[in-house]
CSV table of C-alpha atoms and ligand atoms in Angstrom, one decimal:
chain,number,residue,atom,x,y,z
G,1,MET,CA,0.0,0.0,0.0
G,2,ALA,CA,1.0,3.6,-0.5
G,3,ILE,CA,0.1,6.7,1.4
G,4,ASN,CA,0.8,9.7,-0.7
G,5,ASP,CA,1.9,12.9,1.0
G,6,VAL,CA,-0.3,16.0,0.7
G,7,GLN,CA,-1.0,17.2,-2.9
G,8,LYS,CA,-2.2,20.7,-3.3
G,9,VAL,CA,-4.8,22.0,-5.7
G,10,LEU,CA,-2.9,24.7,-7.6
G,11,GLU,CA,-5.6,25.7,-10.1
G,12,LEU,CA,-9.3,25.0,-9.7
G,13,ASP,CA,-9.5,24.8,-13.5
G,14,SER,CA,-6.5,23.8,-15.4
G,15,GLY,CA,-8.0,24.1,-18.8
G,16,ARG,CA,-8.2,21.8,-21.7
G,17,ALA,CA,-5.6,19.2,-22.8
G,18,LYS,CA,-2.2,20.7,-23.5
G,19,GLU,CA,1.2,19.1,-23.1
G,20,LEU,CA,3.2,20.3,-20.2
G,21,PRO,CA,7.0,20.3,-20.4
G,22,LEU,CA,8.4,17.0,-19.0
G,23,GLU,CA,10.1,18.4,-15.9
G,24,GLU,CA,7.0,20.1,-14.7
G,25,LYS,CA,5.0,16.9,-15.0
G,26,ILE,CA,7.1,15.3,-12.3
G,27,ALA,CA,5.8,17.7,-9.6
G,28,VAL,CA,2.6,18.9,-11.1
G,29,GLN,CA,-0.3,16.8,-12.5
G,30,LYS,CA,-2.7,18.4,-14.8
G,31,ILE,CA,-6.1,16.7,-14.8
G,32,GLU,CA,-8.0,17.6,-17.9
G,33,GLU,CA,-11.7,18.6,-17.8
G,34,ASP,CA,-12.8,15.6,-19.9
G,35,THR,CA,-10.9,13.2,-17.6
G,36,ILE,CA,-12.6,14.7,-14.5
G,37,LYS,CA,-16.0,14.4,-16.2
G,38,SER,CA,-15.4,10.8,-17.1
G,39,PHE,CA,-14.8,9.9,-13.4
G,40,GLU,CA,-17.7,12.1,-12.2
G,41,LYS,CA,-20.0,10.1,-14.4
G,42,ARG,CA,-19.1,6.9,-12.6
G,43,MET,CA,-19.2,8.4,-9.1
G,44,ALA,CA,-22.0,8.7,-6.5
G,45,ILE,CA,-21.8,11.5,-4.0
G,46,VAL,CA,-23.3,10.5,-0.7
G,47,ILE,CA,-24.6,13.3,1.5
G,48,PRO,CA,-25.3,12.2,5.1
G,49,ILE,CA,-27.7,14.6,6.7
G,50,LYS,CA,-29.2,14.9,10.2
G,51,ASP,CA,-31.3,18.0,11.1
G,52,GLU,CA,-29.2,20.5,9.1
G,53,LYS,CA,-30.6,23.8,7.9
G,54,ILE,CA,-32.4,23.2,4.7
G,55,LYS,CA,-30.6,26.2,3.1
G,56,LEU,CA,-27.3,24.5,3.7
G,57,PHE,CA,-28.5,21.3,2.2
G,58,GLU,CA,-29.7,23.2,-0.8
G,59,GLY,CA,-26.3,24.9,-1.2
G,60,VAL,CA,-24.5,21.5,-0.9
G,61,ILE,CA,-26.5,19.8,-3.6
G,62,SER,CA,-26.1,22.7,-5.9
G,63,GLY,CA,-22.3,22.2,-5.7
G,64,VAL,CA,-22.3,18.5,-6.7
G,65,PRO,CA,-21.2,18.3,-10.3
G,66,HIS,CA,-23.9,17.5,-12.8
G,67,GLU,CA,-22.5,14.2,-13.8
G,68,CYS,CA,-22.4,12.7,-10.3
G,69,LEU,CA,-25.3,10.8,-8.8
G,70,ILE,CA,-26.5,12.3,-5.5
G,71,ILE,CA,-27.5,9.8,-2.8
G,72,ALA,CA,-28.7,11.6,0.3
G,73,VAL,CA,-29.2,9.5,3.5
G,74,SER,CA,-31.1,11.3,6.2
G,75,ASN,CA,-31.5,10.7,9.9
G,76,SER,CA,-33.5,13.9,10.4
G,77,ARG,CA,-36.5,14.3,12.7
G,78,ARG,CA,-39.8,13.5,11.3
G,79,ARG,CA,-42.0,14.4,14.3
G,80,ARG,CA,-43.9,17.7,14.5
G,81,VAL,CA,-41.9,19.3,11.7
G,82,ASP,CA,-41.0,16.7,9.1
G,83,HIS,CA,-37.4,17.7,8.2
G,84,PHE,CA,-37.0,14.7,6.0
G,85,LYS,CA,-40.0,15.8,3.8
G,86,MET,CA,-38.3,19.2,3.4
G,87,GLU,CA,-35.1,17.6,2.3
G,88,ARG,CA,-37.0,15.4,-0.1
G,89,ASP,CA,-38.9,18.3,-1.6
G,90,THR,CA,-35.8,20.3,-2.0
G,91,LEU,CA,-34.0,17.5,-3.8
G,92,ASN,CA,-37.0,16.8,-5.9
G,93,GLN,CA,-37.3,20.4,-7.1
G,94,PHE,CA,-33.6,20.6,-7.7
G,95,CYS,CA,-33.7,17.4,-9.9
G,96,ARG,CA,-36.7,18.6,-11.8
G,97,PHE,CA,-35.1,22.0,-12.6
G,98,THR,CA,-31.7,20.6,-13.4
G,99,ARG,CA,-32.9,17.4,-15.1
G,100,ARG,CA,-30.9,15.0,-13.0
G,101,ARG,CA,-31.4,12.0,-10.8
G,102,ALA,CA,-30.8,11.6,-7.2
G,103,PHE,CA,-31.9,9.3,-4.4
G,104,ILE,CA,-32.9,10.2,-0.9
G,105,ILE,CA,-33.7,7.7,1.8
G,106,HIS,CA,-34.4,7.9,5.5
G,107,GLN,CA,-32.1,5.8,7.6
G,108,LYS,CA,-35.0,4.6,9.7
G,109,ASP,CA,-37.1,3.6,6.8
G,110,PRO,CA,-38.5,0.1,7.6
G,111,LYS,CA,-38.0,-1.0,4.0
G,112,LEU,CA,-34.3,-0.2,4.2
G,113,ALA,CA,-34.0,-2.3,7.4
G,114,GLN,CA,-35.9,-5.1,5.6
G,115,ALA,CA,-33.7,-5.0,2.6
G,116,LEU,CA,-30.6,-5.1,4.7
G,117,GLY,CA,-31.9,-7.9,6.8
G,118,GLU,CA,-32.9,-10.1,3.9
G,119,ALA,CA,-29.6,-9.3,2.0
G,120,GLY,CA,-27.6,-10.7,4.9
G,121,TYR,CA,-26.5,-7.5,6.6
G,122,SER,CA,-28.6,-7.2,9.7
G,123,ASP,CA,-25.4,-6.0,11.4
G,124,LEU,CA,-26.6,-2.4,10.9
G,125,LEU,CA,-29.9,-3.0,12.7
G,126,GLY,CA,-30.5,-2.0,16.3
G,127,GLU,CA,-32.8,-3.6,18.8
G,128,ASN,CA,-35.9,-2.0,17.4
G,129,GLY,CA,-35.1,-3.6,14.0
G,130,ARG,CA,-34.2,-0.3,12.3
G,131,VAL,CA,-30.8,1.0,11.1
G,132,ARG,CA,-28.9,2.4,14.1
G,133,ASP,CA,-28.2,6.1,14.4
G,134,GLY,CA,-24.9,7.4,13.2
G,135,LYS,CA,-23.1,8.9,10.3
G,136,ALA,CA,-21.3,5.7,9.5
G,137,GLU,CA,-24.5,3.7,9.5
G,138,GLY,CA,-26.0,6.1,6.9
G,139,MET,CA,-22.8,5.9,4.8
G,140,LEU,CA,-22.9,2.1,4.7
G,141,ALA,CA,-26.5,2.0,3.5
G,142,ALA,CA,-25.7,4.7,0.9
G,143,MET,CA,-22.7,2.7,-0.4
G,144,LEU,CA,-25.0,-0.3,-1.1
G,145,ILE,CA,-27.3,2.0,-3.1
G,146,ALA,CA,-24.2,3.2,-5.0
G,147,MET,CA,-23.3,-0.4,-5.7
G,148,ILE,CA,-26.7,-1.4,-7.0
G,149,MET,CA,-26.7,1.8,-9.2
G,150,LYS,CA,-23.5,0.3,-10.8
G,151,LYS,CA,-21.3,3.2,-9.8
G,152,GLN,CA,-17.5,2.6,-9.5
G,153,TYR,CA,-16.7,5.4,-7.1
G,154,VAL,CA,-18.3,6.8,-4.0
G,155,GLY,CA,-17.5,10.1,-2.4
G,156,PHE,CA,-18.9,11.6,0.9
G,157,ILE,CA,-19.7,15.3,1.5
G,158,ASP,CA,-21.3,16.6,4.6
G,159,ALA,CA,-24.6,18.4,4.4
G,160,ASP,CA,-23.6,21.3,6.6
G,161,ASN,CA,-21.1,23.0,4.3
G,162,TYR,CA,-21.6,26.8,3.8
G,163,PHE,CA,-19.8,26.9,0.4
G,164,PRO,CA,-21.3,25.2,-2.7
G,165,GLY,CA,-17.9,26.0,-4.4
G,166,ALA,CA,-16.1,23.9,-1.8
G,167,VAL,CA,-18.4,21.0,-2.4
G,168,TRP,CA,-17.8,21.3,-6.1
G,169,GLU,CA,-14.0,21.3,-5.5
G,170,TYR,CA,-14.2,18.2,-3.3
G,171,ALA,CA,-15.9,16.2,-6.0
G,172,ARG,CA,-13.3,17.3,-8.5
G,173,CYS,CA,-10.5,16.4,-6.1
G,174,TYR,CA,-12.0,12.9,-5.8
G,175,ALA,CA,-12.1,12.6,-9.6
G,176,SER,CA,-8.5,13.8,-9.8
G,177,GLY,CA,-7.3,11.4,-7.2
G,178,PHE,CA,-8.9,8.5,-9.0
G,179,ALA,CA,-7.4,9.7,-12.3
G,180,MET,CA,-3.9,9.8,-10.7
G,181,SER,CA,-4.2,6.4,-9.1
G,182,LYS,CA,-2.6,3.3,-10.6
G,183,SER,CA,-4.7,1.0,-8.4
G,184,PRO,CA,-8.3,0.0,-8.6
G,185,TYR,CA,-8.2,0.1,-4.8
G,186,THR,CA,-8.0,3.8,-4.0
G,187,MET,CA,-9.0,6.2,-1.4
G,188,VAL,CA,-8.9,10.0,-1.7
G,189,ARG,CA,-9.1,12.1,1.5
G,190,ILE,CA,-9.5,15.8,1.6
G,191,LEU,CA,-7.4,18.2,3.6
G,192,TRP,CA,-8.7,21.7,3.9
G,193,HIS,CA,-6.7,24.7,3.0
G,194,TYR,CA,-8.1,26.6,6.0
G,195,LYS,CA,-10.9,26.0,8.4
G,196,PRO,CA,-11.9,29.5,9.5
G,197,LYS,CA,-13.2,30.2,13.0
G,198,ILE,CA,-15.6,33.0,13.2
G,199,SER,CA,-15.8,35.0,16.4
G,200,ARG,CA,-15.7,38.7,15.9
G,201,VAL,CA,-13.1,38.4,13.3
G,202,VAL,CA,-12.5,35.6,10.9
G,203,TYR,CA,-9.4,33.6,11.7
G,204,PHE,CA,-8.1,31.2,9.1
G,205,LYS,CA,-7.2,28.3,11.2
G,206,LYS,CA,-5.2,25.6,9.5
G,207,TRP,CA,-6.1,22.6,11.7
G,208,GLY,CA,-9.1,21.7,13.8
G,209,ARG,CA,-8.3,20.4,17.3
G,210,VAL,CA,-9.8,17.0,16.6
G,211,SER,CA,-7.8,16.5,13.4
G,212,GLN,CA,-4.6,17.6,15.0
G,213,VAL,CA,-4.9,15.0,17.8
G,214,THR,CA,-6.1,12.2,15.6
G,215,ASN,CA,-3.3,12.7,13.1
G,216,ARG,CA,-0.7,12.7,15.9
G,217,CYS,CA,-2.0,9.5,17.3
G,218,LEU,CA,-2.2,7.8,13.9
G,219,ASN,CA,1.3,8.9,13.1
G,220,SER,CA,2.5,7.6,16.4
G,221,LEU,CA,1.0,4.2,15.6
G,222,ILE,CA,2.7,4.1,12.2
G,223,SER,CA,6.0,5.3,13.7
G,224,ALA,CA,5.9,2.7,16.4
G,225,LYS,CA,5.1,-0.1,14.0
G,226,THR,CA,7.6,0.8,11.3
G,227,GLY,CA,10.4,2.1,13.5
G,228,PHE,CA,10.6,5.2,11.4
G,229,GLU,CA,9.1,8.4,12.7
G,230,SER,CA,6.4,9.6,10.4
G,231,GLU,CA,4.1,12.5,10.0
G,232,VAL,CA,2.5,11.2,6.8
G,233,ILE,CA,-1.1,11.1,8.0
G,234,LYS,CA,-2.7,14.6,7.6
G,235,THR,CA,-6.3,13.5,7.1
G,236,GLY,CA,-7.2,11.1,10.0
G,237,ASN,CA,-10.7,12.5,10.4
G,238,ALA,CA,-11.4,13.5,6.8
G,239,GLY,CA,-15.2,13.5,6.6
G,240,GLU,CA,-14.8,14.5,3.0
G,241,HIS,CA,-13.3,11.4,1.3
G,242,ALA,CA,-13.9,9.0,-1.5
G,243,MET,CA,-13.2,5.4,-2.5
G,244,THR,CA,-13.4,3.1,-5.4
G,245,LEU,CA,-16.2,0.7,-4.6
G,246,ARG,CA,-13.8,-2.2,-5.1
G,247,LEU,CA,-11.9,-1.0,-2.0
G,248,ALA,CA,-15.1,0.2,-0.2
G,249,ARG,CA,-16.7,-3.3,-0.2
G,250,MET,CA,-13.6,-4.9,1.4
G,251,LEU,CA,-13.2,-2.8,4.5
G,252,PRO,CA,-14.6,-3.3,8.0
G,253,TYR,CA,-16.2,0.0,9.2
G,254,ALA,CA,-16.6,1.6,12.6
G,255,SER,CA,-19.8,3.1,13.9
G,256,GLY,CA,-20.7,6.8,14.1
G,257,TYR,CA,-17.8,9.3,13.9
G,258,ALA,CA,-15.1,6.7,14.3
G,259,VAL,CA,-15.7,5.7,10.7
G,260,GLU,CA,-13.0,7.8,9.0
G,261,PRO,CA,-10.0,7.0,11.3
G,262,GLN,CA,-11.1,3.3,11.2
G,263,GLU,CA,-11.0,3.3,7.4
G,264,LEU,CA,-7.3,4.0,7.6
G,265,ILE,CA,-6.8,1.5,10.4
G,266,SER,CA,-8.7,-1.1,8.4
G,267,ILE,CA,-6.4,-0.5,5.4
G,268,LEU,CA,-3.3,-0.6,7.6
G,269,GLU,CA,-4.5,-3.8,9.2
G,270,MET,CA,-5.4,-5.5,5.9
G,271,PHE,CA,-2.8,-4.2,3.5
G,272,GLY,CA,-0.1,-2.5,5.6
G,273,GLY,CA,2.0,-5.7,5.9
G,274,MET,CA,2.2,-5.4,9.6
G,275,LEU,CA,-0.3,-8.2,10.4
G,276,PRO,CA,-0.6,-11.5,8.5
G,277,ALA,CA,-2.9,-10.7,5.6
G,278,ALA,CA,-5.5,-12.8,3.7
G,279,ARG,CA,-4.6,-13.2,0.1
G,280,SER,CA,-6.6,-10.8,-2.1
G,281,LYS,CA,-6.5,-9.1,-5.4
G,282,ALA,CA,-6.1,-5.8,-3.6
G,283,LEU,CA,-2.8,-7.0,-2.1
G,284,LYS,CA,-1.5,-7.7,-5.6
G,285,HIS,CA,-2.5,-4.3,-6.9
G,286,GLY,CA,-1.8,-2.4,-3.7
G,287,VAL,CA,-4.0,0.2,-2.1
G,288,GLU,CA,-3.3,3.9,-2.9
G,289,ILE,CA,-4.3,6.7,-0.5
G,290,PHE,CA,-4.3,10.3,-1.7
G,291,GLN,CA,-4.5,13.3,0.6
G,292,ILE,CA,-5.5,16.4,-1.4
G,293,GLU,CA,-5.5,19.9,-0.1
G,294,THR,CA,-8.3,22.1,-1.5
G,295,ALA,CA,-8.0,25.7,-2.5
G,296,ASN,CA,-11.4,26.5,-0.8
G,297,PRO,CA,-11.6,27.0,2.9
G,298,HIS,CA,-14.1,24.8,4.8
G,299,ILE,CA,-16.9,26.4,6.8
G,300,HIS,CA,-19.5,24.3,8.4
G,301,GLU,CA,-21.9,24.3,11.3
G,302,GLU,CA,-20.3,24.7,14.7
G,303,LYS,CA,-21.7,22.0,17.0
G,304,GLY,CA,-20.1,22.7,20.3
G,305,LYS,CA,-17.3,21.4,22.5
G,306,GLN,CA,-19.1,18.3,23.8
G,307,HIS,CA,-19.7,17.2,20.2
G,308,LEU,CA,-16.0,17.6,19.4
G,309,LYS,CA,-15.0,15.7,22.6
G,310,GLY,CA,-17.3,12.8,21.6
G,311,MET,CA,-15.9,12.8,18.1
G,312,LEU,CA,-12.3,12.7,19.3
G,313,SER,CA,-12.8,9.9,21.8
G,314,SER,CA,-14.8,7.7,19.4
G,315,GLY,CA,-12.2,8.3,16.6
G,316,LEU,CA,-9.3,7.5,18.9
G,317,GLY,CA,-11.2,4.4,20.1
G,318,ALA,CA,-10.8,3.0,16.6
G,319,LEU,CA,-7.0,3.3,17.0
G,320,TYR,CA,-6.9,2.2,20.6
G,321,TYR,CA,-8.6,-1.2,20.1
G,322,SER,CA,-6.8,-2.1,16.9
G,323,PRO,CA,-4.3,-5.0,17.1
G,324,LEU,CA,-1.8,-2.6,15.6
G,325,CYS,CA,-1.9,-0.3,18.6
G,326,ALA,CA,1.0,-1.0,20.9
G,327,GLY,CA,1.4,0.1,24.5
G,328,GLU,CA,3.2,3.4,23.7
G,329,THR,CA,0.6,4.6,21.3
G,330,LYS,CA,-2.1,3.6,23.7
G,331,LYS,CA,-0.4,5.8,26.2
G,332,VAL,CA,-0.3,8.7,23.8
G,333,ILE,CA,-4.0,8.3,23.1
G,334,ILE,CA,-4.9,8.3,26.8
G,335,ASP,CA,-2.7,11.3,27.5
G,336,GLU,CA,-4.3,13.3,24.6
G,337,LEU,CA,-7.8,12.4,25.7
G,338,GLN,CA,-7.2,13.4,29.2
G,339,GLN,CA,-5.6,16.6,28.2
G,340,GLN,CA,-8.6,17.5,26.1
G,341,GLY,CA,-10.9,16.6,29.0
G,342,ALA,CA,-12.6,13.8,26.9
G,343,ILE,CA,-11.9,11.1,29.5
G,344,GLY,CA,-11.2,11.2,33.2
G,345,GLU,CA,-8.4,9.7,35.3
G,346,GLY,CA,-8.2,5.9,34.6
G,347,GLY,CA,-10.6,6.2,31.7
G,348,GLU,CA,-10.3,4.6,28.3
G,349,PRO,CA,-11.9,5.6,24.9
G,350,PRO,CA,-15.2,3.9,24.0
G,351,GLN,CA,-14.8,0.8,21.8
G,352,PRO,CA,-16.5,1.4,18.5
G,353,ARG,CA,-18.8,-1.1,17.0
G,354,ILE,CA,-17.2,-2.7,14.0
G,355,TYR,CA,-19.3,-3.6,11.0
G,356,PRO,CA,-18.1,-6.4,8.6
G,357,PRO,CA,-17.2,-5.6,5.0
G,358,LEU,CA,-20.1,-5.0,2.6
G,359,LYS,CA,-18.9,-7.7,0.2
G,360,LYS,CA,-21.0,-10.2,2.1
G,361,VAL,CA,-24.3,-8.4,1.1
G,362,ASP,CA,-26.5,-10.1,-1.4
G,363,LEU,CA,-26.8,-7.1,-3.7
G,364,GLU,CA,-29.5,-8.6,-5.9
G,365,LYS,CA,-31.7,-9.3,-2.9
G,366,PHE,CA,-31.0,-5.8,-1.6
G,367,ALA,CA,-31.8,-4.2,-5.0
G,368,GLU,CA,-35.0,-6.3,-5.3
G,369,ILE,CA,-36.5,-5.0,-2.1
G,370,ILE,CA,-35.2,-1.4,-2.4
G,371,GLN,CA,-36.2,-1.2,-6.0
G,372,GLU,CA,-39.7,-2.5,-5.3
G,373,ASN,CA,-40.1,0.7,-3.3
G,374,MET,CA,-38.0,2.8,-5.6
G,375,THR,CA,-40.6,5.4,-6.2
G,376,LEU,CA,-40.1,6.4,-2.6
G,377,TYR,CA,-36.5,7.0,-3.2
G,378,SER,CA,-35.9,8.0,-6.8
G,379,LEU,CA,-36.3,11.5,-7.8
G,380,PRO,CA,-37.5,11.8,-10.5
G,381,GLU,CA,-38.3,8.6,-12.3
G,382,GLU,CA,-35.7,7.9,-14.8
G,383,LYS,CA,-36.8,8.6,-18.4
G,384,HIS,CA,-34.8,7.3,-21.3
Z,401,GDD,N1,-27.5,10.0,7.8
Z,401,GDD,C1,-26.9,10.5,9.0
Z,401,GDD,N2,-27.1,9.9,10.1
Z,401,GDD,N3,-26.2,11.6,8.9
Z,401,GDD,C2,-25.7,12.1,10.0
Z,401,GDD,C3,-25.9,11.5,11.3
Z,401,GDD,C4,-26.7,10.3,11.3
Z,401,GDD,O1,-26.9,9.7,12.4
Z,401,GDD,N4,-25.2,12.2,12.2
Z,401,GDD,C5,-24.6,13.3,11.6
Z,401,GDD,N5,-24.9,13.2,10.3
Z,401,GDD,C6,-24.5,14.1,9.2
Z,401,GDD,C7,-24.6,15.6,9.5
Z,401,GDD,O2,-25.8,16.2,9.3
Z,401,GDD,C8,-23.5,16.2,8.6
Z,401,GDD,O3,-24.0,16.4,7.3
Z,401,GDD,C9,-22.5,15.0,8.6
Z,401,GDD,O4,-23.1,13.9,8.9
Z,401,GDD,C10,-21.3,15.3,9.5
Z,401,GDD,O5,-21.8,15.4,10.8
Z,401,GDD,P1,-21.3,16.7,11.7
Z,401,GDD,O6,-22.1,16.6,13.0
Z,401,GDD,O7,-21.5,18.0,11.0
Z,401,GDD,O8,-19.8,16.3,12.0
Z,401,GDD,P2,-18.6,17.3,12.2
Z,401,GDD,O9,-18.7,18.5,11.3
Z,401,GDD,O10,-18.4,17.6,13.6
Z,401,GDD,O11,-17.4,16.4,11.7
Z,401,GDD,C11,-17.2,16.1,10.4
Z,401,GDD,O12,-15.9,16.3,10.1
Z,401,GDD,C12,-15.0,15.5,10.8
Z,401,GDD,C13,-13.6,15.9,10.4
Z,401,GDD,O13,-13.4,16.0,9.1
Z,401,GDD,C14,-17.7,14.7,10.1
Z,401,GDD,O14,-17.7,14.5,8.7
Z,401,GDD,C15,-16.8,13.7,10.8
Z,401,GDD,O15,-17.1,12.4,10.4
Z,401,GDD,C16,-15.3,14.0,10.4
Z,401,GDD,O16,-14.5,13.1,11.1
Z,402,MG,MG1,-20.0,19.4,10.3
C-alpha cells in the first residue's frame, strides 16, 4: 500500500488538454476537464444529513457536479416538523429543474431495514429492528445503493457546508485522485486549506483540534510499527473522502464518527504488511491513498465542544482497540484524551462497534427490495 503525502490544488480549473514540459509533469499533475467528467459520471456523491438547515443542504446539492449521482441519506427528525420531507422536496425540485437523478432515503425507513436484513446485513440494525443512528450507518446504507446503481466510485460530502464552491471542489478532487491512481483500490481524502473560525473576526485556522490530535495518534501508531518516525497522515478524520467501490466493499467500518479513522486503520491492518494478511487481489494491486488539499476553505456548522470531545474519543477508540496499537501509542491516546478533557483519570476511549465488509451483502436481494419501493426514493423517475 502507498500513502501519498499531501498534494495541493494549484488551479481550480487547469483548462483543456495541453502538453506540459516534462520536468513540470514530475511535480505537477494536470487533470483535464474531460478526464474529470469521465470519473464524475461513474461516481456517486453521498450526503449524510441529520437535522441540518435546509438552506445548507440546498447549497451543498447545488455544488455537486452534474455528472455525479447524488445519494442523500437522512436521519433527520420527522415528528412535529417533518425535516425529511423538506429535504426530499428540496432535492425533488432541484432534480426537476436541473434534469438530474438523485436518491434520498431515510435511515429509519423500515424498507431499508428489511432490505438489509434479507440481504444478509442485519449488522446495521439495532434492537428495534431499524438501522442504528450514526453517520457511518447512513454511509454504509448509501454505499450499497451506489453499488446497485452500478457506480464505481463513492465520495462523501457533509450536508452542513456553507460553500457550494467547496463542495464542487471536493468532487473534482475525488475525480482527480482516481485519475492519478494506478490501483483499482484507491481512497482520496480531503485536507482543507483553511478551516476558518468565526468569532468577531474571521481567523483562518489551519487545523481543527480533533484532526490535530487524531493525526498525531495515527502517526504515532505508524511510527511505532515501522520504527521510522512519520508524519505522513494529515487526514485522519477527513469527513470528505472517496473510495473506489472495489476498495469500499472490502473494508470493515466503525460506527458513528469513528468511521474515518477506522478506514485508515482497516487499510493498515489488511494491507499494511504489519499483520498476517489474507490473500486478495487488492494486495496484488496495492492500495493507494491520496491526501488532497483544497483551495477553498471549509466552513461548516459549529456543533459545540461536547460534540467535538465525543468525536475525538470515538475516533481514537478506533485506533486504541486495533491489534496494531501497541502500549506506547495507547499511552499517547490516553494522554491526549485526558488533556482534552474527553476522558477522566483511569478512563479509556469507547470501543466502536465494527461492521463487517459490505462484500457479504447479497446485492441482488437488496436491490430487489429497495427497487420494489423505488418510487419512494428515486427523484425523479428515470426517463430514457
Ligand atoms: N445520515 C446521517 N445519520 N447523517 C448524520 C448522522 C446520522 O446519524 N449524524 C450526523 N450526520 C450528518 C450531519 O448532518 C453532517 O452532514 C455530517 O453527517 C457530519 O456530521 P457533523 O455533526 O457535521 O460532523 P462534524 O462536522 O463535527 O465532523 C465532520 O468532520 C469530521 C472531520 O473532518 C464529520 O464528517 C466527521 O465524520 C469528520 O471526522
Ligand atoms: Mg459538520
